[in-house]
PDB file of C-alpha atoms and ligand atoms in Angstrom:
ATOM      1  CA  UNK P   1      11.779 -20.789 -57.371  1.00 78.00           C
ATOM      2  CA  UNK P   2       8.299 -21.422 -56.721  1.00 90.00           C
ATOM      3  CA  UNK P   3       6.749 -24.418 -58.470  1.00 93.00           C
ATOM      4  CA  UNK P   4       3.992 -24.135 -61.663  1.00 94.00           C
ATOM      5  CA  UNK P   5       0.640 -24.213 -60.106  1.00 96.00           C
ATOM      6  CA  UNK P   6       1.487 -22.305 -56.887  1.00 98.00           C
ATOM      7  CA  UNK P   7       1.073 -18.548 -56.430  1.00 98.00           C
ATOM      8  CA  UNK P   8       3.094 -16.145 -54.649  1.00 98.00           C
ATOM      9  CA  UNK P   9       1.800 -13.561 -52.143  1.00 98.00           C
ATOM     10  CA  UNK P  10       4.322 -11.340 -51.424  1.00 98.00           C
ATOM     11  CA  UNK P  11       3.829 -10.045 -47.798  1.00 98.00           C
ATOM     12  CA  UNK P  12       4.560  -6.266 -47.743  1.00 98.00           C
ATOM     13  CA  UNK P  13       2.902  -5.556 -44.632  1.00 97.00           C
ATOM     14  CA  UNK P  14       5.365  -2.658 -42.788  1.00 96.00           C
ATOM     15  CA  UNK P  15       7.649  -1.959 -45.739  1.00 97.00           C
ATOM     16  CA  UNK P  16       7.130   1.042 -47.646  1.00 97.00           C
ATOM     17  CA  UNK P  17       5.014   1.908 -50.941  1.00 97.00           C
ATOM     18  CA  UNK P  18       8.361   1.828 -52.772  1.00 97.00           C
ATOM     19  CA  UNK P  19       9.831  -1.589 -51.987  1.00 97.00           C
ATOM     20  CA  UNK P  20       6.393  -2.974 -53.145  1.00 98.00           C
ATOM     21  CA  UNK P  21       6.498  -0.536 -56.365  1.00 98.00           C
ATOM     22  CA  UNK P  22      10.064  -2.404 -57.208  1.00 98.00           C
ATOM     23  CA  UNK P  23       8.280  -5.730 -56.406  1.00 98.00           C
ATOM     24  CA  UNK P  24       5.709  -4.667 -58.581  1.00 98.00           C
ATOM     25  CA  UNK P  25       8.334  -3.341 -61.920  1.00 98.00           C
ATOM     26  CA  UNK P  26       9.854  -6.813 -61.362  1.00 97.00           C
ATOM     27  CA  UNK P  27       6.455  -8.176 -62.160  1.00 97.00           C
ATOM     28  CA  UNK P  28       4.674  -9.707 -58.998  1.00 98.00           C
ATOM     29  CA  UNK P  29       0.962  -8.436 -58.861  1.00 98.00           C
ATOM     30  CA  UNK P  30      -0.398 -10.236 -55.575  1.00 98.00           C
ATOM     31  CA  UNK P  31       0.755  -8.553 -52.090  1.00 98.00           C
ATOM     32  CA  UNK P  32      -0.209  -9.230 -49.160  1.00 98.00           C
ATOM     33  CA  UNK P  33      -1.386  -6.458 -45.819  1.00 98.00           C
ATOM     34  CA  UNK P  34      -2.247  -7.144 -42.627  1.00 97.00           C
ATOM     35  CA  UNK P  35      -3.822  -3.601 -41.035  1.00 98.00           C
ATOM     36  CA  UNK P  36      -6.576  -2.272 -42.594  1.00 98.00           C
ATOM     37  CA  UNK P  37      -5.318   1.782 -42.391  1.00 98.00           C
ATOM     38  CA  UNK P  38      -1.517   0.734 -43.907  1.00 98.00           C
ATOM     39  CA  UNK P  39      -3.259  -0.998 -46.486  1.00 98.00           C
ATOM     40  CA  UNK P  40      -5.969   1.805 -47.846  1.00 98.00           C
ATOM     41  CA  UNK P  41      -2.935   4.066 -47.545  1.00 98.00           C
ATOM     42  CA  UNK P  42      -1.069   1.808 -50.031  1.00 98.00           C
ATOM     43  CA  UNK P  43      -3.665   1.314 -52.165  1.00 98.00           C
ATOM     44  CA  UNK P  44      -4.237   5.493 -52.757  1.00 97.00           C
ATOM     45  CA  UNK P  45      -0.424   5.599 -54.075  1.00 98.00           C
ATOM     46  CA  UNK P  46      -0.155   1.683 -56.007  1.00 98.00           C
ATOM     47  CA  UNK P  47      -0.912   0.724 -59.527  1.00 98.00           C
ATOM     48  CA  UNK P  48      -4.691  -0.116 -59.397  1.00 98.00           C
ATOM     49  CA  UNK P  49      -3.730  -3.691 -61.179  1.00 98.00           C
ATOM     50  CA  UNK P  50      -2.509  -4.548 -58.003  1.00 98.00           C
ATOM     51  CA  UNK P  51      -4.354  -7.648 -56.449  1.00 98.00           C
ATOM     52  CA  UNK P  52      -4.921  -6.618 -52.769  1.00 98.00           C
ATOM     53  CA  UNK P  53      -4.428  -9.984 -49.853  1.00 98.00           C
ATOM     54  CA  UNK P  54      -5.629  -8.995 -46.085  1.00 98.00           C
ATOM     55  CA  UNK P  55      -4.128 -11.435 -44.313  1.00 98.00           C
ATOM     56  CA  UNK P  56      -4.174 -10.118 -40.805  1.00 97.00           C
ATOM     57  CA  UNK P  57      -7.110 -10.055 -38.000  1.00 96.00           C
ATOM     58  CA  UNK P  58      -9.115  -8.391 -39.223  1.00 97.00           C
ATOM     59  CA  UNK P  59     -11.956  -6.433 -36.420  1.00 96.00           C
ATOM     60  CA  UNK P  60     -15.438  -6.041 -36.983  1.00 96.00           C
ATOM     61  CA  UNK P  61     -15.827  -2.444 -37.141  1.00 97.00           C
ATOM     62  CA  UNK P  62     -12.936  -2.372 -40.162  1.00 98.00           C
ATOM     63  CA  UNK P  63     -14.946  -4.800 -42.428  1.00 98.00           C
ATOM     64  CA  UNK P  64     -17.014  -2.117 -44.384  1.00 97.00           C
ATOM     65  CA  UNK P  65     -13.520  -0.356 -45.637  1.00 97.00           C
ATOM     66  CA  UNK P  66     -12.065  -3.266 -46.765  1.00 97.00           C
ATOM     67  CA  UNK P  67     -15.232  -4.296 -48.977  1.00 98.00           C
ATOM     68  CA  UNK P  68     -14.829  -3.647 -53.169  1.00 97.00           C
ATOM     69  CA  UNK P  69     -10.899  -3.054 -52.703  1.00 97.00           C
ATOM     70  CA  UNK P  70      -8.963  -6.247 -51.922  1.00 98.00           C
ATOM     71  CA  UNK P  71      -8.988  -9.454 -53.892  1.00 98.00           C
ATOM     72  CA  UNK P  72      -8.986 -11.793 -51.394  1.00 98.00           C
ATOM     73  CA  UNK P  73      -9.767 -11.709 -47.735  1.00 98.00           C
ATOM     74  CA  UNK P  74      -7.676 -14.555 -46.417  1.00 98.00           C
ATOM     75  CA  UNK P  75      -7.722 -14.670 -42.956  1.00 98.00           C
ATOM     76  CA  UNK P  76     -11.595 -14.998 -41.660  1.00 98.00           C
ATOM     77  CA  UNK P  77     -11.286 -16.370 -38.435  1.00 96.00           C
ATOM     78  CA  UNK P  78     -15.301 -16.197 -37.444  1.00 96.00           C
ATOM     79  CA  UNK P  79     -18.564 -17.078 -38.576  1.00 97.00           C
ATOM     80  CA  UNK P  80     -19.841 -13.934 -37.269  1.00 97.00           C
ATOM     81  CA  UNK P  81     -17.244 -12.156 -39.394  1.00 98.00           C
ATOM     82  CA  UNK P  82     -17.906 -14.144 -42.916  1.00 98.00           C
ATOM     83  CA  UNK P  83     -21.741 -13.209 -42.292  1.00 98.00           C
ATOM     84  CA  UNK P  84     -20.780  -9.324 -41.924  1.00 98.00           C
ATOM     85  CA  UNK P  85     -18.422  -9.743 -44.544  1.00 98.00           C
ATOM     86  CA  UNK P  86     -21.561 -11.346 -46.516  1.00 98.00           C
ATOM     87  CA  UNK P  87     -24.061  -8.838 -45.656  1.00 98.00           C
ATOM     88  CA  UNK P  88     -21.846  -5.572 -46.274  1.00 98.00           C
ATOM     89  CA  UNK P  89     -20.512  -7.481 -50.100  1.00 98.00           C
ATOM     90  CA  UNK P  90     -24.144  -7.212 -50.464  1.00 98.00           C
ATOM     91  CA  UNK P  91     -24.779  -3.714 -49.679  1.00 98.00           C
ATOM     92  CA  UNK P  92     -21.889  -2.518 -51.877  1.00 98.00           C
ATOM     93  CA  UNK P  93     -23.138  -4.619 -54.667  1.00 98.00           C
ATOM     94  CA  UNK P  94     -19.606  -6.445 -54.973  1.00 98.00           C
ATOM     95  CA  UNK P  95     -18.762 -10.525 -54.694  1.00 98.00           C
ATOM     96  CA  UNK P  96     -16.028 -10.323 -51.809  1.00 98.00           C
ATOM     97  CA  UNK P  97     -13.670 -13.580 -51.808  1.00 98.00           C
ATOM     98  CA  UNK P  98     -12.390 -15.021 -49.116  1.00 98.00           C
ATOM     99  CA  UNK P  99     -10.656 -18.032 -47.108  1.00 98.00           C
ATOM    100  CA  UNK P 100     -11.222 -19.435 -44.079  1.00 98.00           C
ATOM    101  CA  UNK P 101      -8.540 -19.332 -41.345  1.00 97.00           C
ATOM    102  CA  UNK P 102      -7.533 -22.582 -39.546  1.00 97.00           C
ATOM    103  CA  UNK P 103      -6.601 -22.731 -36.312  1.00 94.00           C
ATOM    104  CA  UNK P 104      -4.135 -25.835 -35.987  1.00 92.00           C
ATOM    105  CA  UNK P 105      -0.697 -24.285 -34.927  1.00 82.00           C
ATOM    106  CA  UNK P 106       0.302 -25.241 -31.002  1.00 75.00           C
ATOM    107  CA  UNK P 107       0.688 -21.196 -29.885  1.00 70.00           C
ATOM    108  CA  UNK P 108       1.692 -18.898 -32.933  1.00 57.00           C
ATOM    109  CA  UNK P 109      -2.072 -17.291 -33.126  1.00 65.00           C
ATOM    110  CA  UNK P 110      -5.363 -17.645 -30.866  1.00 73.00           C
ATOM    111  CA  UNK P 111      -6.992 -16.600 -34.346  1.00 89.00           C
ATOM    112  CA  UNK P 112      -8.877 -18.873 -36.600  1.00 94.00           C
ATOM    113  CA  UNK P 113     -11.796 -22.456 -36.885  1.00 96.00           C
ATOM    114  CA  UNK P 114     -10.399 -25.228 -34.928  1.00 95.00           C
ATOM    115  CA  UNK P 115     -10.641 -27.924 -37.804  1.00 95.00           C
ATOM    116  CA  UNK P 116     -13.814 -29.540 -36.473  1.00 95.00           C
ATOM    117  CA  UNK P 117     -15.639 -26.657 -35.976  1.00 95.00           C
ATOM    118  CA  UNK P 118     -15.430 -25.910 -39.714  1.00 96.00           C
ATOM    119  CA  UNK P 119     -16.230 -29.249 -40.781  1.00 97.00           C
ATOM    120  CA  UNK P 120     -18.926 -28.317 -39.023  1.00 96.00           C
ATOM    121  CA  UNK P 121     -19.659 -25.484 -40.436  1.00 96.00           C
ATOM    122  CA  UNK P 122     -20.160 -27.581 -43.931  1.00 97.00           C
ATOM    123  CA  UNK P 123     -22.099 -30.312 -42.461  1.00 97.00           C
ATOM    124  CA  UNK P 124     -24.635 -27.561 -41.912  1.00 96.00           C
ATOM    125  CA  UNK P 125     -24.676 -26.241 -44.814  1.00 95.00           C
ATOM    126  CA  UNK P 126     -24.629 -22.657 -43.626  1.00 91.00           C
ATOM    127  CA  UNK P 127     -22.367 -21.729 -46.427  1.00 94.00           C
ATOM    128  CA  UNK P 128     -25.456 -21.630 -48.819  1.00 95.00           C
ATOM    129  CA  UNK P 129     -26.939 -18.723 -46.476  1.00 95.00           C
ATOM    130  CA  UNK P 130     -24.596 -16.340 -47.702  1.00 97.00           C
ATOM    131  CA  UNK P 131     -25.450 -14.349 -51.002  1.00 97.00           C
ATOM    132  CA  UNK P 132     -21.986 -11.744 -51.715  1.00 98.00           C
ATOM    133  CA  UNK P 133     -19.148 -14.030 -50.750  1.00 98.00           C
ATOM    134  CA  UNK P 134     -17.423 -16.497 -52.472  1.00 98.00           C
ATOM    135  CA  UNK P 135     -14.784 -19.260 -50.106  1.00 98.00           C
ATOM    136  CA  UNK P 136     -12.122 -20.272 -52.160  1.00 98.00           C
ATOM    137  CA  UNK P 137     -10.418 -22.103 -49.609  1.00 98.00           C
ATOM    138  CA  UNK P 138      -8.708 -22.195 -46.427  1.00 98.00           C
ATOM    139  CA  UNK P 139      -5.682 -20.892 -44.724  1.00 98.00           C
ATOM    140  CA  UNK P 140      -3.377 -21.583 -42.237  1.00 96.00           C
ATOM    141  CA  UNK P 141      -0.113 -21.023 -40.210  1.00 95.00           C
ATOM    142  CA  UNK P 142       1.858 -23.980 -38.886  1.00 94.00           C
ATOM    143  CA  UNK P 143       2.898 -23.681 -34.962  1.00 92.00           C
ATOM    144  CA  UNK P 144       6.078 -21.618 -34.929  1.00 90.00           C
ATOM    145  CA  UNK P 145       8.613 -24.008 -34.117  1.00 91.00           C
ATOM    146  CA  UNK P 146      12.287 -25.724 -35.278  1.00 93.00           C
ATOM    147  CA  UNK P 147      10.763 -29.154 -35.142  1.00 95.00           C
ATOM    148  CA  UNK P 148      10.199 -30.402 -38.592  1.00 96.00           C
ATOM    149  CA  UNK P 149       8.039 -32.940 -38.295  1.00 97.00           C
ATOM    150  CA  UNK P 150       5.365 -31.081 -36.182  1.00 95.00           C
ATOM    151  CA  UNK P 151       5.723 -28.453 -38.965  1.00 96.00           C
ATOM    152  CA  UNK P 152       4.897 -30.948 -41.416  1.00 98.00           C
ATOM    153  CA  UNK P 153       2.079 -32.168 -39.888  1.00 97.00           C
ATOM    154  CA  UNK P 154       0.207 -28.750 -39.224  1.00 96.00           C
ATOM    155  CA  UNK P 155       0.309 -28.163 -42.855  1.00 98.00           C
ATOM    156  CA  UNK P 156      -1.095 -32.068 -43.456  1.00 98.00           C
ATOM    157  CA  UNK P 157      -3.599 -31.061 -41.273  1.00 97.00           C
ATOM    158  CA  UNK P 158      -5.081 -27.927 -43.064  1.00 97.00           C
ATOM    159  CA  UNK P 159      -4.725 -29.538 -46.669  1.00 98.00           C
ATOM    160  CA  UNK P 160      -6.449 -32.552 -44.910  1.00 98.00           C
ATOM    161  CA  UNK P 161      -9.336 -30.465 -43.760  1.00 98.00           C
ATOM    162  CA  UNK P 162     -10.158 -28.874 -47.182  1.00 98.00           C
ATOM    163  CA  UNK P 163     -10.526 -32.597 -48.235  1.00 97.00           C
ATOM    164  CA  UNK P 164     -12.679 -33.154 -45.683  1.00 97.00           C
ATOM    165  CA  UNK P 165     -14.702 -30.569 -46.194  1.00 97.00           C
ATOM    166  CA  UNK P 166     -15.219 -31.369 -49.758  1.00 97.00           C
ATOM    167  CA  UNK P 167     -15.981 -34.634 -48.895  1.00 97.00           C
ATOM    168  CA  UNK P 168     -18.540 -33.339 -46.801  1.00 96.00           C
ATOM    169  CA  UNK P 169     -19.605 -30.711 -49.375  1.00 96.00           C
ATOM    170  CA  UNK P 170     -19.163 -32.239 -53.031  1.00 94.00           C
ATOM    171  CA  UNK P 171     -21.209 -29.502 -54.363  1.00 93.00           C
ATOM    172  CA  UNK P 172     -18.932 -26.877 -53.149  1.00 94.00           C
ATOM    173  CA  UNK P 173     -17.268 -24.434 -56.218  1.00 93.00           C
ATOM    174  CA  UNK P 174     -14.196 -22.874 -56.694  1.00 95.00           C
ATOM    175  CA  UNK P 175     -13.066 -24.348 -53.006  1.00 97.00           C
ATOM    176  CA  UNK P 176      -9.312 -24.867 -54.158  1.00 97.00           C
ATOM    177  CA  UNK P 177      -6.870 -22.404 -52.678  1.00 98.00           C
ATOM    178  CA  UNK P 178      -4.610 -23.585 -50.024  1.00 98.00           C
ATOM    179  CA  UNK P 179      -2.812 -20.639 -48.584  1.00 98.00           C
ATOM    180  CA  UNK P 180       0.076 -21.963 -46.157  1.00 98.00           C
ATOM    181  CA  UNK P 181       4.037 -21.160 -46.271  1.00 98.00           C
ATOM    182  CA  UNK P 182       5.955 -18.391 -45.308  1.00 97.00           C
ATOM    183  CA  UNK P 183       9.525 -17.006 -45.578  1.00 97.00           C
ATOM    184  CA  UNK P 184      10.807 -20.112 -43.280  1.00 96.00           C
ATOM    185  CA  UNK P 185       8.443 -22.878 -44.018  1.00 97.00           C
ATOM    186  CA  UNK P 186       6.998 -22.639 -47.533  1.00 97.00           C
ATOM    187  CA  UNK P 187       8.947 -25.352 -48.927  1.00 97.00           C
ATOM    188  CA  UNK P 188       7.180 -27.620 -46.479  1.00 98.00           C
ATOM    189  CA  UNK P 189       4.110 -26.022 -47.180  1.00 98.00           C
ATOM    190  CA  UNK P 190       4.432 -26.999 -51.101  1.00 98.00           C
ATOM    191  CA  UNK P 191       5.016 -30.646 -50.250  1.00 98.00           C
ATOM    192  CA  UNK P 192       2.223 -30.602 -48.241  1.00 98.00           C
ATOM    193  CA  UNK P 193      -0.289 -29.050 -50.915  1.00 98.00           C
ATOM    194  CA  UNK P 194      -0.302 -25.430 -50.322  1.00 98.00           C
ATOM    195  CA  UNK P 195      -0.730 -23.209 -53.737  1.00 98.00           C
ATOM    196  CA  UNK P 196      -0.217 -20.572 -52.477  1.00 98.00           C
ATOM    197  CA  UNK P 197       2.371 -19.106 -49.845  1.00 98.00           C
ATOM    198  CA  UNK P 198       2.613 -15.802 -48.410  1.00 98.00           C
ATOM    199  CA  UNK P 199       6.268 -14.635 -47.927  1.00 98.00           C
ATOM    200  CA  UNK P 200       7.592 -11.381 -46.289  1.00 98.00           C
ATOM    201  CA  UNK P 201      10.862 -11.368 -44.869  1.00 97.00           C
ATOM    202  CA  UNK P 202      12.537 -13.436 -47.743  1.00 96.00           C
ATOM    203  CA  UNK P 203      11.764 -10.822 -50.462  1.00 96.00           C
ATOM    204  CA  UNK P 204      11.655  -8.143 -48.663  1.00 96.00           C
ATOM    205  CA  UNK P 205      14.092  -8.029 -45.440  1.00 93.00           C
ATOM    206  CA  UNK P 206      13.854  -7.782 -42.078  1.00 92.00           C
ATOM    207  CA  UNK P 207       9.986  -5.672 -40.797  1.00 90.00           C
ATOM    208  CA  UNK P 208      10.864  -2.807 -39.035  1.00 81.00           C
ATOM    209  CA  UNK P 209       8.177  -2.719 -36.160  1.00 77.00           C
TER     210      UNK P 209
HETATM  211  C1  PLP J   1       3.658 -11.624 -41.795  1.00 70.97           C
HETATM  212  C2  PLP J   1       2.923 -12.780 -42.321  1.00 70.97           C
HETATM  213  C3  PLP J   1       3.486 -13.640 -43.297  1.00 70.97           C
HETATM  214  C4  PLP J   1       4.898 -13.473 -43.847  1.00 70.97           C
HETATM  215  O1  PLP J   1       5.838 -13.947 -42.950  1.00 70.97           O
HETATM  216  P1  PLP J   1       7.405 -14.000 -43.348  1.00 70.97           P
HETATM  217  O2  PLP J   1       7.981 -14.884 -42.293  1.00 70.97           O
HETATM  218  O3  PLP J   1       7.912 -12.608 -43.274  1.00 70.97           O
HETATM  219  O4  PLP J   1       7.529 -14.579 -44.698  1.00 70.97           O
HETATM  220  C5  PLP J   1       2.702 -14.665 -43.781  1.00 70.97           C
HETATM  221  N1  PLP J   1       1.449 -14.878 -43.343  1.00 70.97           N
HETATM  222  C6  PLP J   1       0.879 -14.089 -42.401  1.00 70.97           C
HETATM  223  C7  PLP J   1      -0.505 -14.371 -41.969  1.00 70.97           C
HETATM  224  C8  PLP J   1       1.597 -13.027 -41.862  1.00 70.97           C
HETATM  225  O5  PLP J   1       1.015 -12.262 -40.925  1.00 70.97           O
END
């Protein structure tokens, strides 16, 4: 369904260890958590081939347990977070990946870099400060809404910004991941330049809260 050159996260967060152990006989590798306990809990009982996505918010004092057991942090939200995520990568001797989180969507979140702020962010160069962590991207969630065309054009927006920011940054490596699409809006997403979506509810039902 999904076209070559985009990657599927499949968003497991609140279904059991099972449903992802189907997910995971039927072939799909990359799932994606959003608390930090349901996810180490997970991890103890999954195949260890299993590539790990944390793609909720994701609190200070939880940083250090997530460090040298996930493949990708997606949702960074903070300077002040990417530095701690930096300095405890270092301590642990591991390179953590990560995206940054965009903050573009009218209400959905209150999470994530308004798009200037991160342009920013690269003018300065502060990137080059950090020594365990690798950005691969950016991320993003587009305002939660019926209306199409302001769908559309939240997803423009974050592909736009990682332009931007390469423009700003030429030098910058490996800065190619696009995470944006879920269950209801990936199709968009893909139009829009997203390679890779993160969808829940479409492979896996209905979250029972
Ligand atoms: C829960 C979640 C998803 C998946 O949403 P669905 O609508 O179930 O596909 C995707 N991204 C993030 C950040 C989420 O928290």
């Amino acid at each position: 369904m999904l076209p070559d050159g985009v990657e599927l996260c499949a968003v497991s967060k609140f279904h059991p260890a099972e449903a992802i152990k189907e997910a995971y006989d039927a072939g799909q590798r990359i799932f994606g958590e959003s608390r930090v306990q349901e996810l180490i809990e997970k991890i103890k009982v999954l195949p260890s081939d299993i590539k790990w996505h944390f793609i909720g918010h994701l609190q200070t004092n939880k940083v250090r347990q997530l460090i040298g057991r996930v493949s990708l942090i997606e949702s960074v939200d903070s300077v002040r977070l990417l530095e701690l995520i930096d300095k405890e990568s270092e301590k642990a001797g591991v390179v953590t990946n990560v995206l940054l989180q965009l903050h573009v969507a009218k209400e959905e979140t209150k999470f994530g870099f308004y798009p200037e702020e991160l342009l920013e962010y690269f003018s300065g160069r502060e990137f080059e400060k950090l020594k365990a962590t690798h950005i691969c991207g950016i991320m993003g969630m587009a305002s939660n809404t019926d209306d199409i065309g302001r769908i559309r054009e939240d997803f423009h927006t974050i592909s736009d910004t990682r332009k931007r920011i390469l423009e700003i940054a030429p030098d910058l490596r490996g800065f190619s991941i696009v995470s944006m699409g879920m269950s209801g809006d990936w199709e968009i997403a893909v139009e829009e330049g997203s390679n890779l979506v993160r969808i829940g509810t479409a492979i896996f039902g209905n979250r029972q809260y």
